[in-house]
XYZ file of C-alpha atoms in Angstrom:
341
model
C -36.706 23.196 2.025
C -34.700 23.109 -1.142
C -31.630 20.894 -0.783
C -28.808 21.859 -3.092
C -26.385 19.022 -2.424
C -26.600 15.561 -3.935
C -27.199 12.917 -1.296
C -26.005 9.940 -3.319
C -22.713 8.646 -4.641
C -21.192 10.846 -7.341
C -19.215 8.385 -9.416
C -18.560 8.657 -13.111
C -16.005 7.558 -15.659
C -16.221 10.933 -17.422
C -12.875 12.786 -17.410
C -14.450 15.778 -15.646
C -14.908 13.672 -12.540
C -11.266 12.727 -12.135
C -9.085 15.054 -10.095
C -5.411 15.191 -9.279
C -4.334 14.587 -5.696
C -3.202 17.628 -3.729
C -0.853 17.712 -0.786
C -2.594 18.415 2.502
C 0.305 20.639 3.555
C -0.027 22.940 0.556
C -1.227 26.458 1.485
C -3.414 26.476 -1.621
C -5.119 23.193 -0.788
C -8.362 24.825 0.337
C -8.637 26.915 -2.829
C -7.812 23.903 -4.971
C -10.488 21.880 -3.202
C -13.079 24.606 -3.715
C -12.312 24.912 -7.404
C -12.395 21.168 -7.822
C -15.722 20.759 -6.051
C -17.308 23.631 -7.989
C -16.150 21.954 -11.187
C -17.516 18.607 -9.993
C -20.978 19.859 -9.125
C -21.135 22.109 -12.172
C -20.419 19.075 -14.359
C -23.038 17.095 -12.453
C -25.822 19.621 -12.903
C -24.971 20.314 -16.533
C -25.760 16.710 -17.446
C -28.578 16.064 -14.975
C -32.229 16.991 -15.164
C -33.455 19.726 -12.847
C -33.811 18.350 -9.317
C -34.110 19.800 -5.839
C -31.691 17.095 -4.639
C -28.831 18.266 -6.864
C -26.491 21.137 -6.083
C -24.926 23.674 -8.393
C -21.675 25.600 -8.191
C -23.368 28.601 -6.613
C -24.274 26.504 -3.556
C -20.617 26.158 -2.565
C -18.868 28.661 -0.357
C -15.821 30.308 -1.897
C -13.634 28.271 0.453
C -14.166 25.181 2.627
C -15.104 25.768 6.263
C -11.991 23.894 7.365
C -8.790 22.906 5.564
C -9.232 19.555 3.770
C -7.952 16.501 5.615
C -6.577 13.178 4.489
C -8.617 10.486 6.263
C -8.006 6.744 6.149
C -11.107 4.703 7.013
C -10.577 1.172 8.294
C -13.188 -1.355 9.356
C -12.227 -3.699 12.201
C -11.144 -7.277 11.528
C -13.536 -10.202 11.701
C -15.235 -10.428 15.107
C -17.101 -13.279 16.816
C -20.528 -12.176 15.562
C -19.396 -11.663 11.934
C -18.675 -14.979 10.150
C -22.136 -16.457 9.524
C -23.971 -13.139 9.249
C -21.448 -11.619 6.821
C -21.408 -14.779 4.704
C -25.197 -14.727 4.469
C -25.222 -11.009 3.624
C -22.727 -11.531 0.799
C -25.104 -14.147 -0.580
C -28.043 -11.751 -0.600
C -29.912 -12.608 2.599
C -32.556 -10.257 4.016
C -31.714 -7.795 6.787
C -33.925 -9.824 9.130
C -31.850 -12.979 8.477
C -28.606 -11.003 8.838
C -29.765 -9.625 12.195
C -30.969 -13.024 13.416
C -27.599 -14.637 12.682
C -25.809 -11.892 14.592
C -28.186 -12.409 17.517
C -27.445 -16.135 17.530
C -23.669 -15.489 17.535
C -23.857 -12.446 19.788
C -21.242 -11.665 22.425
C -20.747 -8.716 24.761
C -18.281 -6.255 23.169
C -17.523 -8.917 20.575
C -13.793 -9.652 20.297
C -11.766 -10.322 17.165
C -11.635 -13.933 16.023
C -8.327 -15.629 15.316
C -8.912 -14.788 11.664
C -9.718 -11.182 12.573
C -6.390 -10.835 14.385
C -4.606 -12.364 11.390
C -6.383 -9.955 9.016
C -5.219 -6.971 11.030
C -1.636 -8.234 11.284
C -1.566 -8.943 7.539
C -2.931 -5.492 6.758
C -0.275 -3.834 8.892
C 2.513 -5.729 7.114
C 1.487 -4.731 3.601
C 3.752 -2.156 1.985
C 0.996 0.044 0.607
C -0.704 0.168 4.021
C 2.523 1.048 5.842
C 3.118 3.686 3.180
C -0.373 5.123 3.695
C 0.045 5.216 7.486
C 3.453 6.876 7.504
C 2.093 10.437 7.916
C -0.806 9.676 10.273
C -0.883 12.211 13.117
C -3.877 10.808 15.019
C -5.575 7.420 15.262
C -9.275 7.594 16.155
C -11.301 4.564 17.189
C -14.694 3.386 18.260
C -14.822 2.494 21.970
C -15.590 -1.144 21.123
C -12.663 -3.472 21.790
C -12.559 -5.025 18.320
C -11.889 -1.610 16.742
C -9.265 -0.617 19.325
C -7.495 -3.957 18.917
C -7.561 -3.696 15.117
C -6.046 -0.206 15.270
C -3.196 -1.430 17.470
C -2.458 -4.412 15.214
C -2.580 -2.501 11.926
C -0.661 0.521 13.241
C 1.256 -0.874 16.236
C 2.940 1.087 18.974
C 6.642 1.074 19.549
C 7.754 -0.734 22.708
C 8.778 2.555 24.333
C 5.240 3.994 24.321
C 3.198 0.820 24.760
C 2.338 1.554 28.389
C 1.650 5.279 28.209
C -1.126 7.479 26.865
C 1.533 9.789 25.317
C 1.800 7.656 22.187
C 2.753 9.011 18.786
C 0.639 9.282 16.796
C -1.914 10.135 19.477
C -4.738 7.621 19.892
C -8.169 8.957 20.777
C -11.368 6.998 21.424
C -14.604 8.731 20.326
C -18.058 7.523 21.366
C -19.757 8.681 18.164
C -17.870 6.075 16.118
C -19.304 3.008 17.864
C -21.353 0.521 15.837
C -25.133 0.710 15.333
C -26.232 0.821 18.952
C -28.793 -1.177 20.913
C -30.351 -4.653 20.895
C -27.124 -6.567 20.181
C -24.681 -7.313 22.980
C -21.771 -6.878 20.573
C -22.754 -3.187 20.417
C -22.268 -2.705 24.181
C -18.936 -1.392 25.387
C -16.859 -1.801 28.512
C -16.794 0.891 31.226
C -14.136 3.518 30.630
C -12.041 2.251 33.551
C -11.852 -1.228 31.974
C -10.912 0.235 28.607
C -8.186 2.339 30.219
C -6.792 -0.788 31.885
C -6.810 -2.801 28.656
C -5.611 -0.007 26.365
C -3.500 2.346 28.545
C -1.946 4.092 25.543
C -5.349 5.390 24.366
C -7.075 8.599 25.447
C -10.644 7.932 26.625
C -11.487 11.470 27.742
C -14.086 11.742 24.953
C -16.317 8.943 26.274
C -18.583 8.727 29.379
C -17.582 6.509 32.295
C -20.431 4.055 31.713
C -22.224 2.867 28.600
C -25.575 4.515 29.230
C -26.581 4.908 25.582
C -27.141 1.196 24.864
C -30.789 0.089 25.019
C -32.723 -3.016 24.069
C -34.045 -1.213 20.992
C -31.951 -1.142 17.819
C -30.755 2.346 16.913
C -32.436 3.787 13.835
C -30.604 4.375 10.575
C -31.106 8.145 10.889
C -29.809 8.306 14.462
C -26.747 6.213 13.607
C -25.906 8.197 10.467
C -26.266 11.480 12.367
C -23.908 10.189 15.054
C -21.321 9.232 12.434
C -21.693 12.638 10.774
C -21.148 14.311 14.148
C -17.974 12.285 14.614
C -16.628 13.330 11.209
C -17.250 16.981 12.094
C -15.246 16.418 15.288
C -12.303 15.181 13.169
C -12.621 18.166 10.828
C -12.336 20.589 13.766
C -9.113 18.995 14.966
C -5.720 20.375 13.979
C -4.374 17.057 12.647
C -4.267 16.844 8.833
C -3.757 13.083 8.448
C -6.082 10.824 10.420
C -6.725 7.074 10.645
C -10.269 6.203 11.765
C -11.029 2.614 12.801
C -14.690 1.761 13.265
C -17.534 -0.410 11.923
C -19.260 -1.535 8.737
C -22.800 -0.606 9.746
C -21.856 2.844 11.014
C -19.808 3.619 7.895
C -22.575 2.382 5.608
C -25.268 4.510 7.273
C -23.079 7.603 7.626
C -21.730 7.574 4.078
C -24.834 6.417 2.218
C -27.820 7.602 4.269
C -26.960 11.065 5.561
C -28.037 14.045 3.452
C -25.065 16.050 4.761
C -22.463 13.543 3.534
C -21.584 13.381 -0.159
C -19.372 10.672 -1.628
C -17.161 11.538 -4.587
C -15.142 9.117 -6.701
C -11.720 10.654 -7.287
C -9.872 7.392 -7.889
C -7.702 6.815 -10.920
C -9.472 5.416 -13.959
C -8.335 1.821 -13.845
C -9.151 -1.336 -11.911
C -9.719 0.320 -8.541
C -12.854 2.027 -9.922
C -14.581 -1.321 -10.450
C -15.862 -1.203 -6.854
C -18.502 1.480 -6.319
C -17.588 3.977 -3.625
C -20.862 3.152 -1.844
C -20.012 -0.538 -1.364
C -19.980 -1.696 2.259
C -16.524 -2.098 3.838
C -15.172 -5.611 4.212
C -13.468 -6.711 7.422
C -10.126 -4.906 7.766
C -10.612 -3.028 4.510
C -8.788 0.306 4.273
C -9.821 3.190 1.996
C -8.363 6.671 1.616
C -10.346 9.917 1.376
C -9.944 13.652 1.125
C -12.533 15.065 3.551
C -13.771 18.637 3.258
C -16.592 20.609 4.911
C -18.646 23.187 3.034
C -21.139 25.836 4.035
C -24.522 24.974 2.574
C -26.351 27.791 0.788
C -30.098 27.189 0.719
C -33.093 29.314 -0.032
C -34.273 29.007 3.569
C -30.904 30.177 4.885
C -30.876 33.162 2.550
C -34.412 34.012 3.625
C -34.193 33.454 7.362
C -30.513 34.011 8.034
C -30.291 30.671 9.844
C -27.172 28.537 9.779
C -27.377 25.110 8.168
C -25.330 22.086 9.121
C -22.205 21.955 6.949
C -21.926 19.418 4.170
C -19.052 16.932 4.279
C -17.576 15.688 1.013
C -15.648 12.433 1.173
C -13.642 12.036 -2.002
C -12.223 8.541 -2.273
C -8.790 8.582 -3.862
C -6.492 5.848 -5.090
C -4.282 4.653 -2.281
C -0.735 5.218 -3.432
C 2.005 2.748 -2.582
C 5.808 2.953 -2.559
C 7.391 2.763 -5.989
C 8.984 -0.611 -5.191
C 5.685 -2.427 -4.571
C 5.806 -5.977 -5.861
C 2.889 -7.535 -7.658
C 2.236 -9.990 -4.807
C 1.743 -7.112 -2.370
C -1.078 -5.409 -4.225
C -4.283 -4.461 -2.462
C -7.457 -6.303 -3.396
C -9.971 -3.436 -3.593
C -12.964 -5.732 -3.833
C -13.621 -6.793 -0.283
C -10.266 -5.656 1.091
C -8.966 -8.261 3.536
C -12.369 -9.867 4.009
C -11.401 -13.532 3.819
C -14.608 -14.972 5.236
């Protein structure tokens, strides 16, 4: 089957790849997104050699399937199984060594470390983060405790709604956003009743009562990336336009870099924040901002057989804007975020 969408990071310093931000409340946002993406892929194919893995402007529907959304992606703070494994990974260890270190430091539903709690509190105090979170209508989290706890520390509840599920913004736990599943105890979650007792202000209607999906076999890259893709589609079908998603480094890496239906686009401003590639793995408590759009895929097989294809999701990373009175000491370190390990 001929695939007409690029499956890798689209990142370039050429002016044609830089796009102005658009307000998610604008009625013309969908049309603006379509025009922008057609321009992007047209520029890509005009400079690339012919390839079945590259799309062209004719592969895009006239309009997105859903209105574009502003999505903030946040990885949880440092957890018990992270310190040695993450340090080794940053120094170029093999995946086998990385996995072995996590096994040695494994813990059921691994909790945040003292440093992890401090990372989340620090993130929530930063002006640019508070500014980014001001319009969030829904907070979505993995069902693992370290992600739920990070969400509550970075974007805390007011005292008046701390003991009720009617919090604003609404907080929804989604099973598809859990970490790479299987083998590791830190990937196992608590029963829903325990989660409801520990986090009463969260809605757990989206998850099963018991964790029946965990097995002693490590989940494959393809299965994990497909699960993350399915979760992003769930967000796109929601009515909320501004969403904070708190989840995990492995899941984000597989979903964003290994799924043929997810395309990363670099729409950041052309200065220091473009030094980090958009494909780089998230650091602990690192926050990035995206414009997420879904597109109908047009393929030769679909035209021939009349069969529907899975939609393509574009995640365009944009520069996270801060309030105009940001001081120099409150700037956000793009490289590694708040990863202080």
